[in-house]
Amino acid sequence: MSRPREFDVDRALQQSMEMFWAKGFKSTSYDDLTRTTQVKKQSLYCVFKDKRDLFLKALALYRERSIAMLEELASQEVSPLKKLEAICDSTLYQNDETLRRGCLMVNSALEFGDDDPEVNREVMLMFDQVERILEKIIRDGQKQGLISARQSSKELAVYLNNVLSGAKVMEKSGASREQIATVLRTSFALMISENGR
């Protein structure tokens, strides 16, 4: 009979995600992880093969939570423009702590580049999922004449997705909220049709 787990795996994964988010993959040691989770290294190894496996699962958890939040904003009973505004607003972090940490997915993309196919796949999966959410909202806005149809909904979704990612890099780099808000406002204004003004 297998030995029962001695810790809450979901809680340990959440705590590990927070640690990776704060320090990045390379700067996070196993001592950091065991101290944060209060779980012994051997016990963590029983569930997660190694630090990289734990990191990949933490990235997946971050992606799932981020996408769930965006889907909730996209499902609100408001106009497509209000939905896009809410998503843009959610890009701006609420306090100095979250501002300092930035976005775990963007941080990971910058840390790894294209060196790790599995990390890259997780990053691209999130970007693709965000793009699909944005495209649906934009397509609805175009049908209602609120969003410019000079470009396709796909092209505008790719554009806005990159603007949001860039805003997260700006935050992490120390740009002011005012600078970032100006970028988001300008990008948003370029997408709005005359009817949406």
PDB file of C-alpha atoms in Angstrom:
ATOM      1  CA  MET A   1       0.000   0.000   0.000  1.00  0.00           C
ATOM      2  CA  SER A   2       1.395   3.411  -0.947  1.00  0.00           C
ATOM      3  CA  ARG A   3       2.237   5.887   1.737  1.00  0.00           C
ATOM      4  CA  PRO A   4      -0.380   8.665   2.097  1.00  0.00           C
ATOM      5  CA  ARG A   5       0.652  12.178   1.133  1.00  0.00           C
ATOM      6  CA  GLU A   6       1.709  14.251   4.084  1.00  0.00           C
ATOM      7  CA  PHE A   7       0.812  17.625   2.616  1.00  0.00           C
ATOM      8  CA  ASP A   8      -1.819  19.497   0.645  1.00  0.00           C
ATOM      9  CA  VAL A   9      -0.530  19.301  -2.934  1.00  0.00           C
ATOM     10  CA  ASP A  10      -2.745  22.124  -4.251  1.00  0.00           C
ATOM     11  CA  ARG A  11      -1.651  24.424  -1.438  1.00  0.00           C
ATOM     12  CA  ALA A  12       2.017  23.578  -1.986  1.00  0.00           C
ATOM     13  CA  LEU A  13       1.639  24.248  -5.713  1.00  0.00           C
ATOM     14  CA  GLN A  14       0.012  27.617  -5.023  1.00  0.00           C
ATOM     15  CA  GLN A  15       2.794  28.563  -2.601  1.00  0.00           C
ATOM     16  CA  SER A  16       5.458  27.422  -5.067  1.00  0.00           C
ATOM     17  CA  MET A  17       3.817  29.467  -7.813  1.00  0.00           C
ATOM     18  CA  GLU A  18       4.022  32.539  -5.571  1.00  0.00           C
ATOM     19  CA  MET A  19       7.722  31.880  -4.925  1.00  0.00           C
ATOM     20  CA  PHE A  20       8.533  31.420  -8.627  1.00  0.00           C
ATOM     21  CA  TRP A  21       6.499  34.530  -9.380  1.00  0.00           C
ATOM     22  CA  ALA A  22       8.499  36.558  -6.873  1.00  0.00           C
ATOM     23  CA  LYS A  23      11.992  35.265  -7.732  1.00  0.00           C
ATOM     24  CA  GLY A  24      11.876  33.549 -11.120  1.00  0.00           C
ATOM     25  CA  PHE A  25      12.840  29.950 -11.851  1.00  0.00           C
ATOM     26  CA  LYS A  26      16.621  30.203 -11.710  1.00  0.00           C
ATOM     27  CA  SER A  27      16.763  32.311  -8.551  1.00  0.00           C
ATOM     28  CA  THR A  28      14.349  30.059  -6.650  1.00  0.00           C
ATOM     29  CA  SER A  29      16.178  27.355  -4.708  1.00  0.00           C
ATOM     30  CA  TYR A  30      14.741  24.161  -3.288  1.00  0.00           C
ATOM     31  CA  ASP A  31      15.388  25.685   0.144  1.00  0.00           C
ATOM     32  CA  ASP A  32      13.077  28.551  -0.863  1.00  0.00           C
ATOM     33  CA  LEU A  33      10.415  26.056  -1.930  1.00  0.00           C
ATOM     34  CA  THR A  34      10.653  23.819   1.149  1.00  0.00           C
ATOM     35  CA  ARG A  35      10.692  26.833   3.475  1.00  0.00           C
ATOM     36  CA  THR A  36       7.666  28.386   1.756  1.00  0.00           C
ATOM     37  CA  THR A  37       5.613  25.200   1.517  1.00  0.00           C
ATOM     38  CA  GLN A  38       6.830  23.710   4.818  1.00  0.00           C
ATOM     39  CA  VAL A  39       7.199  20.447   2.886  1.00  0.00           C
ATOM     40  CA  LYS A  40      10.395  18.392   2.874  1.00  0.00           C
ATOM     41  CA  LYS A  41      12.323  18.120  -0.379  1.00  0.00           C
ATOM     42  CA  GLN A  42      11.824  14.343  -0.557  1.00  0.00           C
ATOM     43  CA  SER A  43       8.055  14.735  -0.152  1.00  0.00           C
ATOM     44  CA  LEU A  44       7.960  17.358  -2.919  1.00  0.00           C
ATOM     45  CA  TYR A  45       9.954  15.005  -5.142  1.00  0.00           C
ATOM     46  CA  CYS A  46       7.368  12.274  -4.566  1.00  0.00           C
ATOM     47  CA  VAL A  47       4.717  14.427  -6.247  1.00  0.00           C
ATOM     48  CA  PHE A  48       6.790  16.705  -8.484  1.00  0.00           C
ATOM     49  CA  LYS A  49       9.744  15.045 -10.219  1.00  0.00           C
ATOM     50  CA  ASP A  50      12.037  18.026  -9.812  1.00  0.00           C
ATOM     51  CA  LYS A  51      12.096  21.818  -9.587  1.00  0.00           C
ATOM     52  CA  ARG A  52      11.417  22.208 -13.308  1.00  0.00           C
ATOM     53  CA  ASP A  53       8.369  19.931 -13.153  1.00  0.00           C
ATOM     54  CA  LEU A  54       7.060  21.953 -10.217  1.00  0.00           C
ATOM     55  CA  PHE A  55       7.695  25.161 -12.150  1.00  0.00           C
ATOM     56  CA  LEU A  56       5.829  23.902 -15.224  1.00  0.00           C
ATOM     57  CA  LYS A  57       2.836  22.955 -13.068  1.00  0.00           C
ATOM     58  CA  ALA A  58       2.994  26.361 -11.372  1.00  0.00           C
ATOM     59  CA  LEU A  59       2.986  28.046 -14.796  1.00  0.00           C
ATOM     60  CA  ALA A  60      -0.062  25.999 -15.811  1.00  0.00           C
ATOM     61  CA  LEU A  61      -1.844  27.002 -12.586  1.00  0.00           C
ATOM     62  CA  TYR A  62      -1.049  30.672 -13.214  1.00  0.00           C
ATOM     63  CA  ARG A  63      -2.324  30.395 -16.795  1.00  0.00           C
ATOM     64  CA  GLU A  64      -5.551  28.668 -15.748  1.00  0.00           C
ATOM     65  CA  ARG A  65      -6.314  31.315 -13.115  1.00  0.00           C
ATOM     66  CA  SER A  66      -5.454  34.203 -15.433  1.00  0.00           C
ATOM     67  CA  ILE A  67      -7.620  32.830 -18.240  1.00  0.00           C
ATOM     68  CA  ALA A  68     -10.511  32.171 -15.838  1.00  0.00           C
ATOM     69  CA  MET A  69     -10.351  35.830 -14.735  1.00  0.00           C
ATOM     70  CA  LEU A  70     -10.370  37.058 -18.347  1.00  0.00           C
ATOM     71  CA  GLU A  71     -13.239  34.736 -19.258  1.00  0.00           C
ATOM     72  CA  GLU A  72     -15.208  36.125 -16.336  1.00  0.00           C
ATOM     73  CA  LEU A  73     -14.614  39.688 -17.573  1.00  0.00           C
ATOM     74  CA  ALA A  74     -15.546  38.633 -21.122  1.00  0.00           C
ATOM     75  CA  SER A  75     -18.821  37.063 -19.938  1.00  0.00           C
ATOM     76  CA  GLN A  76     -20.162  40.237 -18.308  1.00  0.00           C
ATOM     77  CA  GLU A  77     -23.407  41.647 -19.661  1.00  0.00           C
ATOM     78  CA  VAL A  78     -21.824  44.863 -20.927  1.00  0.00           C
ATOM     79  CA  SER A  79     -20.779  46.199 -24.328  1.00  0.00           C
ATOM     80  CA  PRO A  80     -17.671  44.807 -26.050  1.00  0.00           C
ATOM     81  CA  LEU A  81     -15.918  48.137 -25.431  1.00  0.00           C
ATOM     82  CA  LYS A  82     -16.570  47.875 -21.684  1.00  0.00           C
ATOM     83  CA  LYS A  83     -15.239  44.317 -21.723  1.00  0.00           C
ATOM     84  CA  LEU A  84     -12.019  45.421 -23.433  1.00  0.00           C
ATOM     85  CA  GLU A  85     -11.671  48.329 -21.002  1.00  0.00           C
ATOM     86  CA  ALA A  86     -12.059  45.920 -18.063  1.00  0.00           C
ATOM     87  CA  ILE A  87      -9.400  43.625 -19.513  1.00  0.00           C
ATOM     88  CA  CYS A  88      -7.033  46.566 -20.068  1.00  0.00           C
ATOM     89  CA  ASP A  89      -7.680  47.777 -16.507  1.00  0.00           C
ATOM     90  CA  SER A  90      -6.951  44.301 -15.150  1.00  0.00           C
ATOM     91  CA  THR A  91      -3.510  44.512 -16.791  1.00  0.00           C
ATOM     92  CA  LEU A  92      -2.514  47.322 -14.420  1.00  0.00           C
ATOM     93  CA  TYR A  93      -1.439  45.838 -11.097  1.00  0.00           C
ATOM     94  CA  GLN A  94      -3.176  47.032  -7.989  1.00  0.00           C
ATOM     95  CA  ASN A  95      -0.309  47.581  -5.546  1.00  0.00           C
ATOM     96  CA  ASP A  96       3.477  47.842  -5.280  1.00  0.00           C
ATOM     97  CA  GLU A  97       3.896  44.142  -4.477  1.00  0.00           C
ATOM     98  CA  THR A  98       2.072  42.886  -7.562  1.00  0.00           C
ATOM     99  CA  LEU A  99       3.725  45.631  -9.624  1.00  0.00           C
ATOM    100  CA  ARG A 100       7.180  44.431  -8.515  1.00  0.00           C
ATOM    101  CA  ARG A 101       6.395  40.820  -9.364  1.00  0.00           C
ATOM    102  CA  GLY A 102       4.921  41.589 -12.772  1.00  0.00           C
ATOM    103  CA  CYS A 103       3.305  38.807 -14.815  1.00  0.00           C
ATOM    104  CA  LEU A 104       4.668  35.308 -14.182  1.00  0.00           C
ATOM    105  CA  MET A 105       4.111  34.289 -17.800  1.00  0.00           C
ATOM    106  CA  VAL A 106       5.843  37.344 -19.265  1.00  0.00           C
ATOM    107  CA  ASN A 107       8.636  37.025 -16.686  1.00  0.00           C
ATOM    108  CA  SER A 108       9.134  33.399 -17.721  1.00  0.00           C
ATOM    109  CA  ALA A 109       9.174  34.283 -21.418  1.00  0.00           C
ATOM    110  CA  LEU A 110      11.895  36.849 -20.709  1.00  0.00           C
ATOM    111  CA  GLU A 111      13.847  34.496 -18.442  1.00  0.00           C
ATOM    112  CA  PHE A 112      13.848  31.482 -20.767  1.00  0.00           C
ATOM    113  CA  GLY A 113      13.460  32.992 -24.234  1.00  0.00           C
ATOM    114  CA  ASP A 114      13.131  30.014 -26.571  1.00  0.00           C
ATOM    115  CA  ASP A 115      15.634  27.829 -24.670  1.00  0.00           C
ATOM    116  CA  ASP A 116      13.026  25.545 -23.078  1.00  0.00           C
ATOM    117  CA  PRO A 117      10.349  24.116 -25.427  1.00  0.00           C
ATOM    118  CA  GLU A 118       7.979  23.139 -22.594  1.00  0.00           C
ATOM    119  CA  VAL A 119       8.125  26.540 -20.907  1.00  0.00           C
ATOM    120  CA  ASN A 120       7.733  28.180 -24.311  1.00  0.00           C
ATOM    121  CA  ARG A 121       4.723  25.960 -25.082  1.00  0.00           C
ATOM    122  CA  GLU A 122       3.050  27.011 -21.803  1.00  0.00           C
ATOM    123  CA  VAL A 123       3.725  30.696 -22.509  1.00  0.00           C
ATOM    124  CA  MET A 124       2.395  30.427 -26.064  1.00  0.00           C
ATOM    125  CA  LEU A 125      -0.673  28.531 -24.871  1.00  0.00           C
ATOM    126  CA  MET A 126      -1.564  31.409 -22.571  1.00  0.00           C
ATOM    127  CA  PHE A 127      -0.968  34.002 -25.282  1.00  0.00           C
ATOM    128  CA  ASP A 128      -3.152  31.982 -27.690  1.00  0.00           C
ATOM    129  CA  GLN A 129      -5.945  31.669 -25.125  1.00  0.00           C
ATOM    130  CA  VAL A 130      -5.861  35.396 -24.361  1.00  0.00           C
ATOM    131  CA  GLU A 131      -5.913  36.132 -28.089  1.00  0.00           C
ATOM    132  CA  ARG A 132      -9.015  33.955 -28.608  1.00  0.00           C
ATOM    133  CA  ILE A 133     -10.855  35.756 -25.799  1.00  0.00           C
ATOM    134  CA  LEU A 134      -9.917  39.153 -27.240  1.00  0.00           C
ATOM    135  CA  GLU A 135     -10.835  38.113 -30.779  1.00  0.00           C
ATOM    136  CA  LYS A 136     -14.349  37.085 -29.775  1.00  0.00           C
ATOM    137  CA  ILE A 137     -14.957  40.380 -27.977  1.00  0.00           C
ATOM    138  CA  ILE A 138     -13.528  42.380 -30.874  1.00  0.00           C
ATOM    139  CA  ARG A 139     -15.601  40.435 -33.422  1.00  0.00           C
ATOM    140  CA  ASP A 140     -18.762  41.204 -31.407  1.00  0.00           C
ATOM    141  CA  GLY A 141     -17.725  44.868 -31.266  1.00  0.00           C
ATOM    142  CA  GLN A 142     -17.195  44.949 -35.030  1.00  0.00           C
ATOM    143  CA  LYS A 143     -20.627  43.428 -35.641  1.00  0.00           C
ATOM    144  CA  GLN A 144     -22.125  46.197 -33.505  1.00  0.00           C
ATOM    145  CA  GLY A 145     -20.131  48.862 -35.354  1.00  0.00           C
ATOM    146  CA  LEU A 146     -18.243  49.852 -32.185  1.00  0.00           C
ATOM    147  CA  ILE A 147     -14.795  48.628 -33.213  1.00  0.00           C
ATOM    148  CA  SER A 148     -13.012  49.455 -36.448  1.00  0.00           C
ATOM    149  CA  ALA A 149     -13.286  46.844 -39.202  1.00  0.00           C
ATOM    150  CA  ARG A 150     -10.250  48.160 -41.106  1.00  0.00           C
ATOM    151  CA  GLN A 151      -8.385  45.154 -39.718  1.00  0.00           C
ATOM    152  CA  SER A 152      -9.793  41.705 -38.999  1.00  0.00           C
ATOM    153  CA  SER A 153     -10.775  40.694 -35.479  1.00  0.00           C
ATOM    154  CA  LYS A 154      -7.795  38.320 -35.528  1.00  0.00           C
ATOM    155  CA  GLU A 155      -5.339  41.087 -36.453  1.00  0.00           C
ATOM    156  CA  LEU A 156      -6.712  43.427 -33.786  1.00  0.00           C
ATOM    157  CA  ALA A 157      -6.622  40.646 -31.178  1.00  0.00           C
ATOM    158  CA  VAL A 158      -2.962  39.933 -31.966  1.00  0.00           C
ATOM    159  CA  TYR A 159      -2.239  43.664 -31.748  1.00  0.00           C
ATOM    160  CA  LEU A 160      -4.028  44.190 -28.432  1.00  0.00           C
ATOM    161  CA  ASN A 161      -2.540  41.026 -26.939  1.00  0.00           C
ATOM    162  CA  ASN A 162       0.935  42.342 -27.722  1.00  0.00           C
ATOM    163  CA  VAL A 163       0.078  45.756 -26.293  1.00  0.00           C
ATOM    164  CA  LEU A 164      -1.050  44.114 -23.036  1.00  0.00           C
ATOM    165  CA  SER A 165       2.136  42.024 -22.872  1.00  0.00           C
ATOM    166  CA  GLY A 166       4.202  45.139 -23.548  1.00  0.00           C
ATOM    167  CA  ALA A 167       2.384  46.983 -20.764  1.00  0.00           C
ATOM    168  CA  LYS A 168       3.361  44.192 -18.371  1.00  0.00           C
ATOM    169  CA  VAL A 169       7.003  44.508 -19.422  1.00  0.00           C
ATOM    170  CA  MET A 170       6.763  48.293 -18.909  1.00  0.00           C
ATOM    171  CA  GLU A 171       5.441  47.754 -15.384  1.00  0.00           C
ATOM    172  CA  LYS A 172       8.200  45.299 -14.536  1.00  0.00           C
ATOM    173  CA  SER A 173      10.754  47.788 -15.927  1.00  0.00           C
ATOM    174  CA  GLY A 174       9.561  50.562 -13.629  1.00  0.00           C
ATOM    175  CA  ALA A 175       7.367  52.641 -15.948  1.00  0.00           C
ATOM    176  CA  SER A 176       4.776  54.751 -14.157  1.00  0.00           C
ATOM    177  CA  ARG A 177       1.110  53.815 -14.120  1.00  0.00           C
ATOM    178  CA  GLU A 178       0.428  57.021 -16.048  1.00  0.00           C
ATOM    179  CA  GLN A 179       2.825  56.026 -18.857  1.00  0.00           C
ATOM    180  CA  ILE A 180       1.293  52.571 -19.109  1.00  0.00           C
ATOM    181  CA  ALA A 181      -2.259  53.919 -18.981  1.00  0.00           C
ATOM    182  CA  THR A 182      -1.400  56.293 -21.846  1.00  0.00           C
ATOM    183  CA  VAL A 183      -0.167  53.383 -23.990  1.00  0.00           C
ATOM    184  CA  LEU A 184      -3.295  51.345 -23.253  1.00  0.00           C
ATOM    185  CA  ARG A 185      -5.625  54.310 -23.827  1.00  0.00           C
ATOM    186  CA  THR A 186      -3.982  55.188 -27.148  1.00  0.00           C
ATOM    187  CA  SER A 187      -4.016  51.595 -28.374  1.00  0.00           C
ATOM    188  CA  PHE A 188      -7.641  51.243 -27.379  1.00  0.00           C
ATOM    189  CA  ALA A 189      -8.609  54.496 -29.101  1.00  0.00           C
ATOM    190  CA  LEU A 190      -7.023  53.353 -32.372  1.00  0.00           C
ATOM    191  CA  MET A 191      -9.369  50.355 -32.436  1.00  0.00           C
ATOM    192  CA  ILE A 192     -12.618  52.198 -31.837  1.00  0.00           C
ATOM    193  CA  SER A 193     -14.825  53.053 -34.812  1.00  0.00           C
ATOM    194  CA  GLU A 194     -16.565  56.401 -35.228  1.00  0.00           C
ATOM    195  CA  ASN A 195     -19.777  54.791 -33.948  1.00  0.00           C
ATOM    196  CA  GLY A 196     -18.018  53.658 -30.778  1.00  0.00           C
ATOM    197  CA  ARG A 197     -16.733  57.114 -29.817  1.00  0.00           C
TER     198      ARG A 197
END
